[in-house]
Coordinates of C-alpha atoms in Angstrom, one line a residue:
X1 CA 237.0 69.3 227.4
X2 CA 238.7 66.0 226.6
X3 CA 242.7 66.0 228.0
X4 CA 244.5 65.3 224.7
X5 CA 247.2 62.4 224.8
X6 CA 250.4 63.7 224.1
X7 CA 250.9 61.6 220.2
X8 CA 254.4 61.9 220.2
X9 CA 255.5 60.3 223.4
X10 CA 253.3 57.4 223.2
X11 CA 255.3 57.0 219.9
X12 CA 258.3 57.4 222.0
X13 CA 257.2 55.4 224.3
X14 CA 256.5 52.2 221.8
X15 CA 259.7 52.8 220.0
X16 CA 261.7 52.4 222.9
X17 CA 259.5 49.4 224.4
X18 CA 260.0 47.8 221.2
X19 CA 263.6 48.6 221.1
X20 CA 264.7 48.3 224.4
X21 CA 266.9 51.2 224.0
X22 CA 265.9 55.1 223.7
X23 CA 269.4 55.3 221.3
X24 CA 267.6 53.0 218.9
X25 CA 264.2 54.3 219.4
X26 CA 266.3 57.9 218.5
X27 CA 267.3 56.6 215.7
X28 CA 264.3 55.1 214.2
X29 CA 262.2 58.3 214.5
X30 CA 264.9 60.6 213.3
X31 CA 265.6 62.4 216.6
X32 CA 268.1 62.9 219.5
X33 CA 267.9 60.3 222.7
X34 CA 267.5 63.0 224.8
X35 CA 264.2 64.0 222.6
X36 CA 262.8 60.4 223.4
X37 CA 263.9 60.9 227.1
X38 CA 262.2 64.0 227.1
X39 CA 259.3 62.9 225.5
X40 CA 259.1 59.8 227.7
X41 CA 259.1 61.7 231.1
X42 CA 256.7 63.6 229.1
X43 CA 253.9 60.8 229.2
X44 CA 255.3 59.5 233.0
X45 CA 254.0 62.8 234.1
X46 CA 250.9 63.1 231.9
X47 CA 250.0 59.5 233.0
X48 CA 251.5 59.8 237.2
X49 CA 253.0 56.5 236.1
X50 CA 256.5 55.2 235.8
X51 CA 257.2 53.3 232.5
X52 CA 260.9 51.9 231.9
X53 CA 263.3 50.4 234.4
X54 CA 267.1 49.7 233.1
X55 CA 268.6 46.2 233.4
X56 CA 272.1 45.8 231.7
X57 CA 272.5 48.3 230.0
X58 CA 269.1 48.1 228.3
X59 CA 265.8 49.9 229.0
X60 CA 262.8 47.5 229.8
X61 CA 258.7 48.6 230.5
X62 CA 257.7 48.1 233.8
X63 CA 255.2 45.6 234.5
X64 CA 252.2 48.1 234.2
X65 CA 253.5 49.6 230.7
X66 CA 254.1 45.7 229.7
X67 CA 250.2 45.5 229.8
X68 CA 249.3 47.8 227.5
X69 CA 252.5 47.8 224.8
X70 CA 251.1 45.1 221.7
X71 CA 247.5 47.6 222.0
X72 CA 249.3 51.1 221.9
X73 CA 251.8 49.5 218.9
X74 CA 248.4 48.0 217.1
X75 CA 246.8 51.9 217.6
X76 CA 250.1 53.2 215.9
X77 CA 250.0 51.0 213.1
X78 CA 246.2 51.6 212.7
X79 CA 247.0 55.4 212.4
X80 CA 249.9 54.9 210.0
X81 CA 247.9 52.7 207.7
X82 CA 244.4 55.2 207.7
X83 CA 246.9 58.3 206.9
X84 CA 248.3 56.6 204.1
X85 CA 244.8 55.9 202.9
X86 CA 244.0 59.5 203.1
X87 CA 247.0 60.2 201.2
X88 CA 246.1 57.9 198.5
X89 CA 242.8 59.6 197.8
X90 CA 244.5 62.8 198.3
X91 CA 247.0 61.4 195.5
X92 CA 243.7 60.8 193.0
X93 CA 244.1 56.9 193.8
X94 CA 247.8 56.7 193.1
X95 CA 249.5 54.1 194.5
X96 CA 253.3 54.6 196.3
X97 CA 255.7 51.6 196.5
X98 CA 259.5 51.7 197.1
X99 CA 261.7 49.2 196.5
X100 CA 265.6 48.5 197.3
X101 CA 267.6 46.3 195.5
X102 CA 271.5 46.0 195.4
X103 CA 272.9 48.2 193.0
X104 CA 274.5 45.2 190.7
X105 CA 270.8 43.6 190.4
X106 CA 268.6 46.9 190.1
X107 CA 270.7 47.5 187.1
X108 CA 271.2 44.5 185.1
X109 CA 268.2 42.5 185.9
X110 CA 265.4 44.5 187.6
X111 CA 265.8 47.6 185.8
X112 CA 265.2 46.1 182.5
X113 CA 262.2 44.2 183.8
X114 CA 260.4 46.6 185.9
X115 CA 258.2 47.6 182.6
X116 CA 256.3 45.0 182.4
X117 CA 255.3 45.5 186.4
X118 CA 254.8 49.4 185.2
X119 CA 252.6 48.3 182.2
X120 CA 250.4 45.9 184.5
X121 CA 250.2 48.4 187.2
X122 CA 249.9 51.9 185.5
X123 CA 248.4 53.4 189.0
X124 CA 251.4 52.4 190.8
X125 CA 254.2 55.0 191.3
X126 CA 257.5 52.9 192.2
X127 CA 260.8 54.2 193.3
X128 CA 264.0 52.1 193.2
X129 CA 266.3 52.7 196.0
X130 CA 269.8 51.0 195.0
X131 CA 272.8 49.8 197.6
X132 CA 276.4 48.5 197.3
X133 CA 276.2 47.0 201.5
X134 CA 274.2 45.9 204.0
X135 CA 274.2 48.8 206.0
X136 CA 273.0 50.9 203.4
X137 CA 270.2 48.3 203.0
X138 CA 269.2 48.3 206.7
X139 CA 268.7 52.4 206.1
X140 CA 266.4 52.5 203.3
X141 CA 263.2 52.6 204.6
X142 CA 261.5 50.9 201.8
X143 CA 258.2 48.9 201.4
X144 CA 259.6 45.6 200.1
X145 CA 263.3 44.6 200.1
X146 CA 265.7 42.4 198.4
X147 CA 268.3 41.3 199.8
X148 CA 271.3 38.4 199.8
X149 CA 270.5 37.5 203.4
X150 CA 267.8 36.1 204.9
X151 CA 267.3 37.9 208.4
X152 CA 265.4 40.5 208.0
X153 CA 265.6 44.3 209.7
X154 CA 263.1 44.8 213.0
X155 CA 259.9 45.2 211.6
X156 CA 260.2 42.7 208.5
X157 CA 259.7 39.1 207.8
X158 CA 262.2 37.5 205.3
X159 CA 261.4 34.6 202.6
X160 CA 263.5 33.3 199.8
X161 CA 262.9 34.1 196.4
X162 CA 265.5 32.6 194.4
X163 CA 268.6 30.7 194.7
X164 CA 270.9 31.7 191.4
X165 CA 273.4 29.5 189.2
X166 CA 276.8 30.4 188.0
X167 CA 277.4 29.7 184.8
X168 CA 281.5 30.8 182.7
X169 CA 280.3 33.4 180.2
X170 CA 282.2 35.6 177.9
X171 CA 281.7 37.8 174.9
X172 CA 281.3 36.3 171.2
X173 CA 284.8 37.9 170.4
X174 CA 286.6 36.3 172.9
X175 CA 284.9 32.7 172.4
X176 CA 286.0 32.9 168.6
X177 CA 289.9 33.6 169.7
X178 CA 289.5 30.0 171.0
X179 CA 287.2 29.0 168.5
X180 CA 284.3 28.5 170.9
X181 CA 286.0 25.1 172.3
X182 CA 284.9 25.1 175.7
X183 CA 287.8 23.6 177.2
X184 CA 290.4 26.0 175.6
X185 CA 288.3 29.4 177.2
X186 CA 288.5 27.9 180.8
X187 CA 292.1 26.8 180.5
X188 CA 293.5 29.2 178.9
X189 CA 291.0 33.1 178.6
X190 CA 291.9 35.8 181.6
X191 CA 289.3 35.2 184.3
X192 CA 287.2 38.1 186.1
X193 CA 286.7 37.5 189.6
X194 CA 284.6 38.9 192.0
X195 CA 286.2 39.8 195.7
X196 CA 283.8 40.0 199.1
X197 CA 284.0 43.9 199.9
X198 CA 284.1 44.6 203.4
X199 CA 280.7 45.4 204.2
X200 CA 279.5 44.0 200.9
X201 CA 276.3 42.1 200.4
X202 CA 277.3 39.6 197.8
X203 CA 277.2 36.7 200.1
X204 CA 278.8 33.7 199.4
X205 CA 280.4 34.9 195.7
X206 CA 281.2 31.7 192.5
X207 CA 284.6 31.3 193.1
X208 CA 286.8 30.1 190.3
X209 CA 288.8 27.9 192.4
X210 CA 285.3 25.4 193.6
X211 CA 284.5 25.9 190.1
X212 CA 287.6 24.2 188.5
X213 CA 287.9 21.6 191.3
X214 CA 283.9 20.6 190.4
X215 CA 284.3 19.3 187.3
X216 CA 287.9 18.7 187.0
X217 CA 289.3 21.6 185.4
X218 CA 293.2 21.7 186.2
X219 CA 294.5 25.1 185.8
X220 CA 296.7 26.1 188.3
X221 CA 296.9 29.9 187.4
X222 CA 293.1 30.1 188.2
X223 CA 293.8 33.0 190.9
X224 CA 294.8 35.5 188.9
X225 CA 293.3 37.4 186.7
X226 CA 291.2 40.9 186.9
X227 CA 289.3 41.4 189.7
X228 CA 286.3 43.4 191.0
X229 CA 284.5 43.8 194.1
X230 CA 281.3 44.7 192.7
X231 CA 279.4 41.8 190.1
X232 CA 278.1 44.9 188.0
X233 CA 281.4 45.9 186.8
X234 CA 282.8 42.1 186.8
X235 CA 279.9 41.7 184.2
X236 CA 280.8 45.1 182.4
X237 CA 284.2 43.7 182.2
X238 CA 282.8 40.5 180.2
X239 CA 281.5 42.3 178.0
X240 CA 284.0 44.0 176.9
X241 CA 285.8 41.0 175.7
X242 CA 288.6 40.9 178.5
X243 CA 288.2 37.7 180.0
X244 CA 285.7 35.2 180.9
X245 CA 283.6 35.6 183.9
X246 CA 281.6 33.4 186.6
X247 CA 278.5 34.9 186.1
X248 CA 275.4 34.7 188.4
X249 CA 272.6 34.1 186.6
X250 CA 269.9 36.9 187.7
X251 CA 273.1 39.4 186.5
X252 CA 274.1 37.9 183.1
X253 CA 270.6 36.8 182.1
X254 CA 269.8 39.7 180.3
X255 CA 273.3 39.7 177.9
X256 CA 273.0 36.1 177.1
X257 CA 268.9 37.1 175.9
X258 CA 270.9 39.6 173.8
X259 CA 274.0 37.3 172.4
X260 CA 276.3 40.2 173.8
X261 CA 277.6 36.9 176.2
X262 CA 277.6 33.2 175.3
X263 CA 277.6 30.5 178.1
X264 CA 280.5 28.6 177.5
X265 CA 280.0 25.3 180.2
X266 CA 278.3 24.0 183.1
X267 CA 276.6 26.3 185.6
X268 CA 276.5 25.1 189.5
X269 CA 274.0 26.6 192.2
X270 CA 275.2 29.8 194.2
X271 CA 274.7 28.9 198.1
X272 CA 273.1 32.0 198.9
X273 CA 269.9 32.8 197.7
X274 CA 268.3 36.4 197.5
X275 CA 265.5 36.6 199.8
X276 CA 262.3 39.1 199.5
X277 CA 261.7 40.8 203.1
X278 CA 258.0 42.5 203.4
X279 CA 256.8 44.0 206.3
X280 CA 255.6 41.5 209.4
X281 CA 252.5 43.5 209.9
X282 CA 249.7 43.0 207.8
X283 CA 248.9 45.5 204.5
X284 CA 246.1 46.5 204.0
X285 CA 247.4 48.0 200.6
X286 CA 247.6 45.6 197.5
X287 CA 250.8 46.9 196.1
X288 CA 252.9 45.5 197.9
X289 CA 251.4 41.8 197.5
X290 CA 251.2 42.7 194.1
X291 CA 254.9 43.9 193.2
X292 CA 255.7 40.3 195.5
X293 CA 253.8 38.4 193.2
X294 CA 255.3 39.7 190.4
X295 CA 258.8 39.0 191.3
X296 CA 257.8 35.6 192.1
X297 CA 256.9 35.3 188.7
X298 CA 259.5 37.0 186.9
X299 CA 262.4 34.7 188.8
X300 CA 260.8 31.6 187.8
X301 CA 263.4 31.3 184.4
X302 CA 266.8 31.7 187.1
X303 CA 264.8 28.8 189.5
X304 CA 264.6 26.4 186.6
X305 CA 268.1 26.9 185.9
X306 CA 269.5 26.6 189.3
X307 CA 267.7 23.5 189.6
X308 CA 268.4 22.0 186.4

């Protein structure tokens, strides 16, 4: 009879190689260090071989486990992927994605877009994971990510999908007070800003100060104002008439479509660009190159724009 390899310590074992650190390893597969320690010495004594050594602080595989980590991580993923084709015959061909977005984009430009995704792909069942920082980001263990930064979480590979404009909008109501003169509405409306939250993943936010000082607005109360420190309820703001706001394109999109805001000048590029982060691995699933795709395509409108 065959001598069974204990599974779950040579996943211990490749989280912690990976890692460097059992704490991390812990914390990927949802258990205690002292499971992956146990589980560790587990395989040391299955095998009569010593695996780790500590250096610094940090846990490091020993020349012999060195050998064989990139095959025993390969296996792993091998598993993972032939499971997950078993589950999607076992789900009559339906196929699973999940996606995280933050919050202010899921809602006022993802959300309103994901139909036509849904429509093209009827097999696909999609959840939306939402979050407000990036440490809620880094803890959603979704398929595909986007994200306002570009380095990616272990595990995924980061590209940029669009870089967004800013443009002053406001709502119809408040335009006509200053009979939709241009000049008037940025010199003398209430402005919205945006604040960086601590732990916030808005990156580098329009700021009406660089905006004024581009092209040669002088308005020296241009600090003050009502303020936010999410862009969702900046835009919510907007559109309730209460001042005018420096909108980023992907979020005010979808109320200029509608005429519930109007543009009112020139937009200028934000400097930080959301990026799409996919696993590094390869897929063999299609959904996820798929849904990729798709946003490619349906950012194309916000590129023009932040070129133009």
């Amino acid at each position: 009879m065959r001598k069974r390899v204990p599974l779950n310590a040579i996943r211990a074992f490749e989280a912690v190689a990976r890692n460097n650190s059992v704490a991390k390893a812990a914390n990927e597969l949802c258990v205690t260090p002292t499971a992956v320690s146990h589980q560790i010495r587990l395989l040391e004594d299955f095998l009569q071989v010593e695996l780790f050594e500590r250096k610094n602080s940090r846990v490091y595989p020993t020349p012999e486990a060195t050998l064989h980590v990139r095959q025993i991580t390969q296996a792993l993923d091998l598993i993972d992927d032939s499971v997950k084709s078993l589950a999607a015959v076992r789900d009559h061909e339906h196929r699973k994605l999940s996606v995280s977005a933050p919050a202010s984009l899921a809602s006022l430009w993802l959300v309103p877009r994901l139909g036509r995704f849904i429509e093209a792909q009827p097999d696909v069942d999609l959840s939306l994971r939402t979050y407000l920082n990036r440490r809620d980001a880094e803890q959603h263990d979704s398929d595909i990510k986007i994200c306002p930064w570009s380095q990616g979480v272990s595990g995924f590979q980061s590209e940029p999908l669009v870089e967004e404009a800013s443009t002053p909008v406001c709502a119809v109501e408040l335009a006509e007070r200053f009979d939709g003169d241009p000049e008037r509405i940025l010199r003398e409306a209430p402005l919205i800003h945006v604040d960086r939250a601590p732990g916030g993943y808005e990156g580098d936010l329009p700021d009406w100060a660089r905006y004024m000082s581009e092209f040669g607005i002088d308005r020296r109360d241009h600090s003050h104002g009502l303020r936010f420190n999410q862009s969702g309820q900046a835009v919510e703001a907007a559109l309730s008439g209460v001042g005018v706001l420096l909108g980023r394109s992907l979020l005010v999109q979808k109320a200029l479509e509608d005429g519930r805001l109007v543009a009112v000048a020139e937009c200028y590029p934000v400097r930080t660009p959301y990026y799409v982060q996919c696993p590094s691995k390869p897929k063999s699933d299609e959904t996820l190159q798929k849904f990729k795709n798709w946003l490619q395509e349906a950012v194309r409108p916000e590129a023009a724009l932040a070129m133009a």
